[in-house]
mmCIF file of C-alpha atoms in Angstrom:
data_model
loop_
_atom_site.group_PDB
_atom_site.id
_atom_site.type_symbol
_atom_site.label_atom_id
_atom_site.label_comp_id
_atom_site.label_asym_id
_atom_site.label_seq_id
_atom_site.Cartn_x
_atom_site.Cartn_y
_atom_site.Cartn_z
ATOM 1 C CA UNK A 219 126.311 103.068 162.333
ATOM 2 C CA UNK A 220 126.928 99.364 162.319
ATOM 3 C CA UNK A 221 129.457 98.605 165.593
ATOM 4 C CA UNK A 222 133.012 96.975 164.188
ATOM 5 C CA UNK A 223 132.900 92.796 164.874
ATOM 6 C CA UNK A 224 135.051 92.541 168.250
ATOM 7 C CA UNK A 225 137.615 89.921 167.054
ATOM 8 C CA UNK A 226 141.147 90.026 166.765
ATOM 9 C CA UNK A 227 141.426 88.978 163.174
ATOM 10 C CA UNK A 228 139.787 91.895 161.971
ATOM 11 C CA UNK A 229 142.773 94.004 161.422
ATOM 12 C CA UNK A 230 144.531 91.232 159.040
ATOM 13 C CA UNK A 231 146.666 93.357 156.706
ATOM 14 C CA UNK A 232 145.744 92.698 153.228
ATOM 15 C CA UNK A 233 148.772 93.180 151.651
ATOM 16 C CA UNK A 234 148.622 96.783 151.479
ATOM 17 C CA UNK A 235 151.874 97.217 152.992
ATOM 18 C CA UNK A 236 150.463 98.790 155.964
ATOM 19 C CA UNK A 237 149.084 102.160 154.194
ATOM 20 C CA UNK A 238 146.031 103.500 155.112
ATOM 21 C CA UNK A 239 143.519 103.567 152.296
ATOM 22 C CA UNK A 240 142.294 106.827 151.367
ATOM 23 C CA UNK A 241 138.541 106.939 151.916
ATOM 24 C CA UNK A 242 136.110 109.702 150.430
ATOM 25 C CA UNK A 243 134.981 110.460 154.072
ATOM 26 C CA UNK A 244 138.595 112.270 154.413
ATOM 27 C CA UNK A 245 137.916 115.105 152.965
ATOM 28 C CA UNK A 246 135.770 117.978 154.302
ATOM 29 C CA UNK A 247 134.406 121.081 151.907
ATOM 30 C CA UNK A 248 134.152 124.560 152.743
ATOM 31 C CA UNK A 249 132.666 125.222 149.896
ATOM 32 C CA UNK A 250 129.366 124.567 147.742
ATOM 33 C CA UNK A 251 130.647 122.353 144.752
ATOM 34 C CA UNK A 252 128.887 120.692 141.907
ATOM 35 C CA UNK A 253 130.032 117.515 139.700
ATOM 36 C CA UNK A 254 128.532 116.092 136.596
ATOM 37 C CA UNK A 255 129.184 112.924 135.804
ATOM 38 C CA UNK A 256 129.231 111.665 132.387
ATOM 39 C CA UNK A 257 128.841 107.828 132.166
ATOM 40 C CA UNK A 258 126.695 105.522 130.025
ATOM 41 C CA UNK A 259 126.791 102.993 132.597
ATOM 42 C CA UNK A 260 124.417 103.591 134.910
ATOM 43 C CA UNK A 261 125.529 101.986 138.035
ATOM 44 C CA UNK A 262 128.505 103.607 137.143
ATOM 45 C CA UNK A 263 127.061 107.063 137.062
ATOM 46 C CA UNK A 264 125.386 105.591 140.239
ATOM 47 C CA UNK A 265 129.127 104.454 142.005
ATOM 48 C CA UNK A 266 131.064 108.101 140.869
ATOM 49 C CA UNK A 267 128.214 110.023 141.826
ATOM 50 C CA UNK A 268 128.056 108.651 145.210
ATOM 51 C CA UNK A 269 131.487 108.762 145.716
ATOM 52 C CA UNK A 270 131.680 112.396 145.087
ATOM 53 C CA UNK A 271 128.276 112.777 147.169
ATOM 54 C CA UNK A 272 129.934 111.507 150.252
ATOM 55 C CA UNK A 273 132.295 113.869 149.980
ATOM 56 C CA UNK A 274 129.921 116.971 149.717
ATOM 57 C CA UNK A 275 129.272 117.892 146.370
ATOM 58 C CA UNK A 276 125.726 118.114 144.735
ATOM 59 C CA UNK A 277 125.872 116.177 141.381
ATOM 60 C CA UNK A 278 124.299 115.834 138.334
ATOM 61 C CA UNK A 279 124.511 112.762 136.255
ATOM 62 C CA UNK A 280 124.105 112.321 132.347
ATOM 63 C CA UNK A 281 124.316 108.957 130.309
ATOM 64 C CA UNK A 282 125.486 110.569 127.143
ATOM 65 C CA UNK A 283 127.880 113.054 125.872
ATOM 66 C CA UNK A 284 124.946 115.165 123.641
ATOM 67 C CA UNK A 285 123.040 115.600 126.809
ATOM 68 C CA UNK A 286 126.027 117.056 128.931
ATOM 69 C CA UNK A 287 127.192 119.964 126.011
ATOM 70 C CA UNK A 288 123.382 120.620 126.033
ATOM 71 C CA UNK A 289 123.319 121.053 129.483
ATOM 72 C CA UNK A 290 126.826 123.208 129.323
ATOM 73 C CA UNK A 291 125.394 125.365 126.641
ATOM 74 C CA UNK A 292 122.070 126.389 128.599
ATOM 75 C CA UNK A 293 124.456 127.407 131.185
ATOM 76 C CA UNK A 294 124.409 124.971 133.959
ATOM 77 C CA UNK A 295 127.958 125.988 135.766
ATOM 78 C CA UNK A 296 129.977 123.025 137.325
ATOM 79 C CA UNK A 297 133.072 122.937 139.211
ATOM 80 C CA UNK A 298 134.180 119.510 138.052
ATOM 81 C CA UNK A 299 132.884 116.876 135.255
ATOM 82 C CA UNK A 300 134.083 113.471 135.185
ATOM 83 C CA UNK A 301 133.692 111.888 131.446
ATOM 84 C CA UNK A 302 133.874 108.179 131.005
ATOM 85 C CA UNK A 303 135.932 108.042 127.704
ATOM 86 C CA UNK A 304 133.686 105.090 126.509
ATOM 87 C CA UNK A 305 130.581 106.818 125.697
ATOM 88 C CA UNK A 306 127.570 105.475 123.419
ATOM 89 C CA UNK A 307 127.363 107.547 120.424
ATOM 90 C CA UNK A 308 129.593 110.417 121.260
ATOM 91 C CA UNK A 309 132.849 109.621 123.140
ATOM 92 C CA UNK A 310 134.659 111.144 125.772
ATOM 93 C CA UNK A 311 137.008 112.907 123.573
ATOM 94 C CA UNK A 312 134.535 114.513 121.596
ATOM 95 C CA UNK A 313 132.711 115.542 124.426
ATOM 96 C CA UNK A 314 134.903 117.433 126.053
ATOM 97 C CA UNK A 315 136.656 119.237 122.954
ATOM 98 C CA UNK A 316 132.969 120.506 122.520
ATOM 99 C CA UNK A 317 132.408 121.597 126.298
ATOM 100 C CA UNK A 318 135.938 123.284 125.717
ATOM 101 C CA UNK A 319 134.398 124.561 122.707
ATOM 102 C CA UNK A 320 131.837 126.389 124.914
ATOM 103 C CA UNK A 321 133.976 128.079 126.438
ATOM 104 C CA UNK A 322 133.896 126.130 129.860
ATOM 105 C CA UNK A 323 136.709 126.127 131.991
ATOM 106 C CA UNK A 324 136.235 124.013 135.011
ATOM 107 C CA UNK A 325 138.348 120.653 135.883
ATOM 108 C CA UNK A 326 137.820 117.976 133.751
ATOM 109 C CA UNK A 327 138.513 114.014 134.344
ATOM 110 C CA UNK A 328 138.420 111.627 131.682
ATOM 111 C CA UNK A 329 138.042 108.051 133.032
ATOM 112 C CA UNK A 330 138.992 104.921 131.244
ATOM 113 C CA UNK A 331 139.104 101.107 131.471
ATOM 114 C CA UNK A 332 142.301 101.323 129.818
ATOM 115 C CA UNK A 333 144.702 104.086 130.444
ATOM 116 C CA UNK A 334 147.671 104.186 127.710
ATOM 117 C CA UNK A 335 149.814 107.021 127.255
ATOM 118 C CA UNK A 336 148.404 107.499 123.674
ATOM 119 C CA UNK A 337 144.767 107.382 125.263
ATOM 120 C CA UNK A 338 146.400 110.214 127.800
ATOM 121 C CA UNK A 339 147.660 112.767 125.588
ATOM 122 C CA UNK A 340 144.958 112.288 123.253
ATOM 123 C CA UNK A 341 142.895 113.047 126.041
ATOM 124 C CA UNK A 342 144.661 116.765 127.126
ATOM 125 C CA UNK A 343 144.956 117.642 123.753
ATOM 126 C CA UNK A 344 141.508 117.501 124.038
ATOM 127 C CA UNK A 345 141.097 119.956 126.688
ATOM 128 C CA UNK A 346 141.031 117.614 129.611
ATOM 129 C CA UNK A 347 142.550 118.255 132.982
ATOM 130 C CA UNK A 348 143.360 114.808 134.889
ATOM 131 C CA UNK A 349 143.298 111.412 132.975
ATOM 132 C CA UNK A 350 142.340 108.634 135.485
ATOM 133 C CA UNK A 351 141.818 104.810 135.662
ATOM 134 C CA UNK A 352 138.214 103.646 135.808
ATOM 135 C CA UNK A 353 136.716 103.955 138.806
ATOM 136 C CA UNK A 354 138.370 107.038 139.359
ATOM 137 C CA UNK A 355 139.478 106.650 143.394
ATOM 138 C CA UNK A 356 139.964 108.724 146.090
ATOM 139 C CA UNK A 357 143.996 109.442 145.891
ATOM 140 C CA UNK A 358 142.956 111.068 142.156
ATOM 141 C CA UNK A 359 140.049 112.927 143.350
ATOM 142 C CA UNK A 360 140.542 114.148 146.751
ATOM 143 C CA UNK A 361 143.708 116.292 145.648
ATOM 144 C CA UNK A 362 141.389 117.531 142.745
ATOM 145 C CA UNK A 363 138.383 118.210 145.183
ATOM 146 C CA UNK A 364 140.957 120.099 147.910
ATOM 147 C CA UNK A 365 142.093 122.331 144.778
ATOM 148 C CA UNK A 366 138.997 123.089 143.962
ATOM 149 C CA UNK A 367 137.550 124.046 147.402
ATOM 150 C CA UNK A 368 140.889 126.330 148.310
ATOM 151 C CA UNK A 369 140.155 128.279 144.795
ATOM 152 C CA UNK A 370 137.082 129.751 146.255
ATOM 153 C CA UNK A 371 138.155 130.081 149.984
ATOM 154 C CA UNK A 372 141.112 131.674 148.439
ATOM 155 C CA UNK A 373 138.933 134.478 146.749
ATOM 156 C CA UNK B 451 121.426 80.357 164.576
ATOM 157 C CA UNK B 452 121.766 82.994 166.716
ATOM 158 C CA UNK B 453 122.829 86.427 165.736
ATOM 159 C CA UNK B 454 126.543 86.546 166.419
ATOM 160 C CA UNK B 455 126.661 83.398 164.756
ATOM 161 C CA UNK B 456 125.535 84.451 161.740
ATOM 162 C CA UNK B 457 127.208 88.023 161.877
ATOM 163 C CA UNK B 458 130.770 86.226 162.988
ATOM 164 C CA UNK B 459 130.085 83.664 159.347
ATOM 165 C CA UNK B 460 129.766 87.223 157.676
ATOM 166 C CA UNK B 461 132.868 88.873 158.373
ATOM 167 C CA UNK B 462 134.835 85.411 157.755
ATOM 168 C CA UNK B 463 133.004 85.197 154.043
ATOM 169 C CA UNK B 464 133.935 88.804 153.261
ATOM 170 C CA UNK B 465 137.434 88.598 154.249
ATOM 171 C CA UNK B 466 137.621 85.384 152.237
ATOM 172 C CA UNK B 467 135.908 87.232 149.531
ATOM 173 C CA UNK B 468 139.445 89.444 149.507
ATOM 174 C CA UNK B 469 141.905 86.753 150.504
ATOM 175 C CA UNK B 470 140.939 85.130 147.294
ATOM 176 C CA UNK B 471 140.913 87.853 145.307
ATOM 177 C CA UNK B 472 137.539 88.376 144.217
ATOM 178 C CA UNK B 473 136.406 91.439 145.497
ATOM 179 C CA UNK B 474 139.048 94.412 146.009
ATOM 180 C CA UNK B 475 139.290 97.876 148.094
ATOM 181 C CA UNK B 476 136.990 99.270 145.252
ATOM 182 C CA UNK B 477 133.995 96.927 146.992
ATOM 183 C CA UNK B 478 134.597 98.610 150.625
ATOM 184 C CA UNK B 479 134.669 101.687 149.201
ATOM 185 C CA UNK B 480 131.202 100.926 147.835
ATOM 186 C CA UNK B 481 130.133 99.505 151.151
ATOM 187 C CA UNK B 482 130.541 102.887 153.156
ATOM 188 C CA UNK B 483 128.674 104.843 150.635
ATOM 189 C CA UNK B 484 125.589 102.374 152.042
ATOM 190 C CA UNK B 485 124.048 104.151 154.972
ATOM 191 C CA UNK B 486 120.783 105.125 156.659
ATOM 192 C CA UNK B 487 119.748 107.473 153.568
ATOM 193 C CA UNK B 488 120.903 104.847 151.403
ATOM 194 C CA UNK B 489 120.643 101.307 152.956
ATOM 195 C CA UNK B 490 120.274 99.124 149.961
ATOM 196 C CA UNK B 491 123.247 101.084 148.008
ATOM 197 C CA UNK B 492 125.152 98.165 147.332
ATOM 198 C CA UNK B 493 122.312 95.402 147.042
ATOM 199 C CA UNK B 494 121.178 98.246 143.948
ATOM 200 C CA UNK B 495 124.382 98.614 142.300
ATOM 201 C CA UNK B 496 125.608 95.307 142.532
ATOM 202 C CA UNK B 497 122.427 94.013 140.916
ATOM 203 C CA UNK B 498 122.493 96.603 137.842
ATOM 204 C CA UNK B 499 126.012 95.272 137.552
ATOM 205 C CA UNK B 500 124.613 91.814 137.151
ATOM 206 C CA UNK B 501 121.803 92.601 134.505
ATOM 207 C CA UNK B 502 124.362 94.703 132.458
ATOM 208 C CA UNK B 503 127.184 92.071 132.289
ATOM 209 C CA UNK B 504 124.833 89.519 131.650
ATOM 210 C CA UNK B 505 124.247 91.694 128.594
ATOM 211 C CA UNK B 506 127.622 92.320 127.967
ATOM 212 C CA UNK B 507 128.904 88.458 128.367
ATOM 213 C CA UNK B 508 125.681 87.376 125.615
ATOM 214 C CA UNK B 509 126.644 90.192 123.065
ATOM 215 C CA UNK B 510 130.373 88.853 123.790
ATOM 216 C CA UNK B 511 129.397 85.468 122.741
ATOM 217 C CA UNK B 512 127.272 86.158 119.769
ATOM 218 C CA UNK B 513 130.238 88.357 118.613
ATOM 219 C CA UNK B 514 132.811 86.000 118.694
ATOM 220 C CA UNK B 515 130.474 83.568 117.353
ATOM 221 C CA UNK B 516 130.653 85.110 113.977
ATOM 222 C CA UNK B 517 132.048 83.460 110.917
ATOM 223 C CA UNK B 518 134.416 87.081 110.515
ATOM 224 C CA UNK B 519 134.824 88.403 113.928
ATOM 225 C CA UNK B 520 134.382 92.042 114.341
ATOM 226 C CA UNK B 521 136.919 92.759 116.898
ATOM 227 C CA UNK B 522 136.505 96.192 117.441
ATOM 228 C CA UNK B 523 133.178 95.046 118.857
ATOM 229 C CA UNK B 524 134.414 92.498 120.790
ATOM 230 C CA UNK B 525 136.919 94.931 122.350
ATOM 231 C CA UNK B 526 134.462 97.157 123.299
ATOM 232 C CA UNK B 527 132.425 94.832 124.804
ATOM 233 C CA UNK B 528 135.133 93.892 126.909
ATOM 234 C CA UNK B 529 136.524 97.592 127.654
ATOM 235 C CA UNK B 530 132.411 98.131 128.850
ATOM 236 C CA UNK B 531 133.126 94.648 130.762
ATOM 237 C CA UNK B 532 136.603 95.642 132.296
ATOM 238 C CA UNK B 533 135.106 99.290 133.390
ATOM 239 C CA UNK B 534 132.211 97.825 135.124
ATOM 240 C CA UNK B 535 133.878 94.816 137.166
ATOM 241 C CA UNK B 536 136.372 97.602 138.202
ATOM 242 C CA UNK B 537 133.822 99.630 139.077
ATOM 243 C CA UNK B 538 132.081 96.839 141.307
ATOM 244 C CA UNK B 539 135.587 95.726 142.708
ATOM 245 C CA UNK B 540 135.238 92.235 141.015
ATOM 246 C CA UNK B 541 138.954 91.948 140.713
ATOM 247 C CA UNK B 542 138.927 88.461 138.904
ATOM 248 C CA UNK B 543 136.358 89.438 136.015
ATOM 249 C CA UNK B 544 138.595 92.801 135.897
ATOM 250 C CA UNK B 545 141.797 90.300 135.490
ATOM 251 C CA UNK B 546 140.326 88.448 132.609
ATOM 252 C CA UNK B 547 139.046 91.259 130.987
ATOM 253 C CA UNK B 548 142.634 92.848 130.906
ATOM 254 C CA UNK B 549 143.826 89.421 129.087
ATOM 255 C CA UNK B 550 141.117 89.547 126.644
ATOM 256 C CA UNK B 551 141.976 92.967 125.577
ATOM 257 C CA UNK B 552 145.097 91.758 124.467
ATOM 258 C CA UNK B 553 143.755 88.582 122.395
ATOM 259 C CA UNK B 554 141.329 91.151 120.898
ATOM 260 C CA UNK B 555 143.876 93.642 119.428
ATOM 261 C CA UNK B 556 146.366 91.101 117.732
ATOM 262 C CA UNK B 557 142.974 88.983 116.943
ATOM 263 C CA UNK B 558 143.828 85.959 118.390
ATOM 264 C CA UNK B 559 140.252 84.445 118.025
ATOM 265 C CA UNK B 560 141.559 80.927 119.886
ATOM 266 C CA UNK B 561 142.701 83.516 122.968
ATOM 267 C CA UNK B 562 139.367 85.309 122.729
ATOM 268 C CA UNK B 563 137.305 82.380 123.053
ATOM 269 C CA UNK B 564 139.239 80.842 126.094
ATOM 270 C CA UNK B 565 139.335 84.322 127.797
ATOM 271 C CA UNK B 566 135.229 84.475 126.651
ATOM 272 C CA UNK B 567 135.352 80.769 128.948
ATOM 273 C CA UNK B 568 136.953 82.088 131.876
ATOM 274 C CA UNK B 569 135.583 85.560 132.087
ATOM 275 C CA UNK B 570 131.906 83.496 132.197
ATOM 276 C CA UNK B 571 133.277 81.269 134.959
ATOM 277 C CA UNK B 572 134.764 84.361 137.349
ATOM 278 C CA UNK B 573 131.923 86.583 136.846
ATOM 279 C CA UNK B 574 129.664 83.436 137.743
ATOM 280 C CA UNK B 575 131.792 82.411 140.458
ATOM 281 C CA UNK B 576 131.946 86.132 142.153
ATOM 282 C CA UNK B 577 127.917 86.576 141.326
ATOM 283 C CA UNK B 578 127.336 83.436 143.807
ATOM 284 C CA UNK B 579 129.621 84.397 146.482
ATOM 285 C CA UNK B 580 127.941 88.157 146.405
ATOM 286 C CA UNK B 581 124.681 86.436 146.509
ATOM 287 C CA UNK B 582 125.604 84.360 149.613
ATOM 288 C CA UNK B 583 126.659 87.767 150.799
ATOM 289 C CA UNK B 584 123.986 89.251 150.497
ATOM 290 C CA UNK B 585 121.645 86.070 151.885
ATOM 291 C CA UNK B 586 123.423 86.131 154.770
ATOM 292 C CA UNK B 587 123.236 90.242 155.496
ATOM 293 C CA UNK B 588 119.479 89.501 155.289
ATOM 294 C CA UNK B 589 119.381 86.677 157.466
ATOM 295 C CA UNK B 590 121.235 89.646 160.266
ATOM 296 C CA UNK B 591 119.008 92.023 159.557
ATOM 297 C CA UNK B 592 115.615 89.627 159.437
ATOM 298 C CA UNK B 593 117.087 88.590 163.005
ATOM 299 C CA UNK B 594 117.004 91.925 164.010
ATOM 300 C CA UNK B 595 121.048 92.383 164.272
ATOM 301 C CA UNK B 596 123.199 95.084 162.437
ATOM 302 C CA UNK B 597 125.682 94.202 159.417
ATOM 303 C CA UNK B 598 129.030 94.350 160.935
ATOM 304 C CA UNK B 599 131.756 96.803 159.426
ATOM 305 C CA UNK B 600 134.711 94.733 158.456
ATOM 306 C CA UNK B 601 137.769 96.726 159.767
ATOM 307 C CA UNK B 602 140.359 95.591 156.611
ATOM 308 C CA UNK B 603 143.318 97.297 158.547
ATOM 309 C CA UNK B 604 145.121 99.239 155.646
#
């Protein structure tokens, strides 16, 4: 790893008021977890599935909503699934009212560039869990990923 | 130039990168998902975020180039747009893109086309400066020095 530059500017504050950005090297799983990630962008898929790489989990990425419910209904188990609302074809919503459809009940996040209340509600009507701003960042998914590691250790 | 030279120019062009606004925390986020297993992590993403909102910014022009505009198009080009530069941390593109949403659902064509103008100009203007970033993390690594983790404080 890279030494930090030895000068005195380099802990300007940035306006954050002084809080400490949460990083996705905070968190640290007991537990085996697996993420898909639904995104038709692919550095996208690329950005969310590193993300939730770094913090441990073993992901799976699709670029369409048809190709996750397949996966679902040949029985490929996930802990969470992150759905970009803005899919080709498909959308989000559809997507996961059919994974609900299935029967599957693990954590679902729906991501969107635009995140009205309308867009919300619509959203966990649909079956969703946690409605998120695109990219989805580590205060959303660290709580989330904490949940879902005490559920096992808790068994 | 020697080394330190170049790595010193390198944290003083990123931080200006943020004073300025162009890149946010989203960016430094992406930067410490680069690492031995993954060295060229950002160089990769940040280039597939070129090609597709090259794509995007074309189909955006073509669109609103139309004798009758199909806005619904032209807002999902932009929600595509405003998704991605998040995505990337390129906070100005992600600005514009939040303005042009706006022209696009009360169809305000004249709005459109001036947010069309400056979303072109940031995305060009933060595709340069990530270039020069990137020129110069070669030029550190070519010289056989490491890339220097900015410490942003927060």
């Amino acid at each position: 790893m890279a030494p930090a530059f030895p000068s005195g500017d380099d802990r300007a504050d940035f306006g954050t008021g002084g809080h400490r950005q949460f990083s996705f090297h905070d968190i640290v799983l007991r537990n085996r977890l697996t993420a898909l990630v639904v995104d038709g962008v692919d550095f996208c898929r690329l950005v969310e599935q590193g993300f939730l790489r770094s913090c441990g989990l073993e992901t799976q990425g699709v670029n369409n909503g048809d190709a996750a419910v397949e996966l679902i209904a040949s029985g490929a188990k996930f802990d969470l699934i992150i759905i970009d609302m803005f899919l080709p074809v498909m959308d989000g919503l559809e997507t996961t009212r059919r994974i609900r459809a299935l029967g599957e009940r693990c954590k679902i996040v729906g991501v969107s560039a635009y995140i009205g209340e309308n867009d919300r509600e619509a959203f966990l009507a649909a079956g969703g869990d946690v409605f998120s701003e695109k990219p989805v960042s580590p205060e959303v998914l660290i709580p989330i990923l904490r949940e879902l590691d005490g559920q096992y250790s808790n068994i | 130039m020697e080394v330190v030279q170049i790595q010193r120019r390198l944290v003083d062009y990123t931080k200006s990168l943020f004073m300025e606004g162009f890149l946010d925390g989203q960016f430094l986020q992406l930067q410490q998902l680069q690492d031995e297993s993954n060295p060229d992590f950002v160089v990769e993403v940040v280039s597939l975020f070129f090609d597709d909102s090259e794509k995007l910014l074309n189909e955006l022009t073509i669109a609103l180039d139309q004798p009758n505009v199909d806005f619904k198009k032209v807002d999902g080009h932009v929600h595509q747009l405003k998704g991605s530069s998040s995505s990337i941390g390129a906070q100005r593109v992600k600005n514009v893109c939040i303005a042009f949403r706006n022209f696009c659902e009360v169809q305000n064509i004249e709005g459109c086309l001036t947010c069309l103008q400056q979303v072109k100009q940031e995305y060009y203007l933060v595709k340069n400066k990530l270039e020069t970033l990137f020129r110069l993390e070669q030029q550190i690594v070519a010289s056989g020095g490491s890339i220097p983790m900015i410490e942003m404080g927060f």
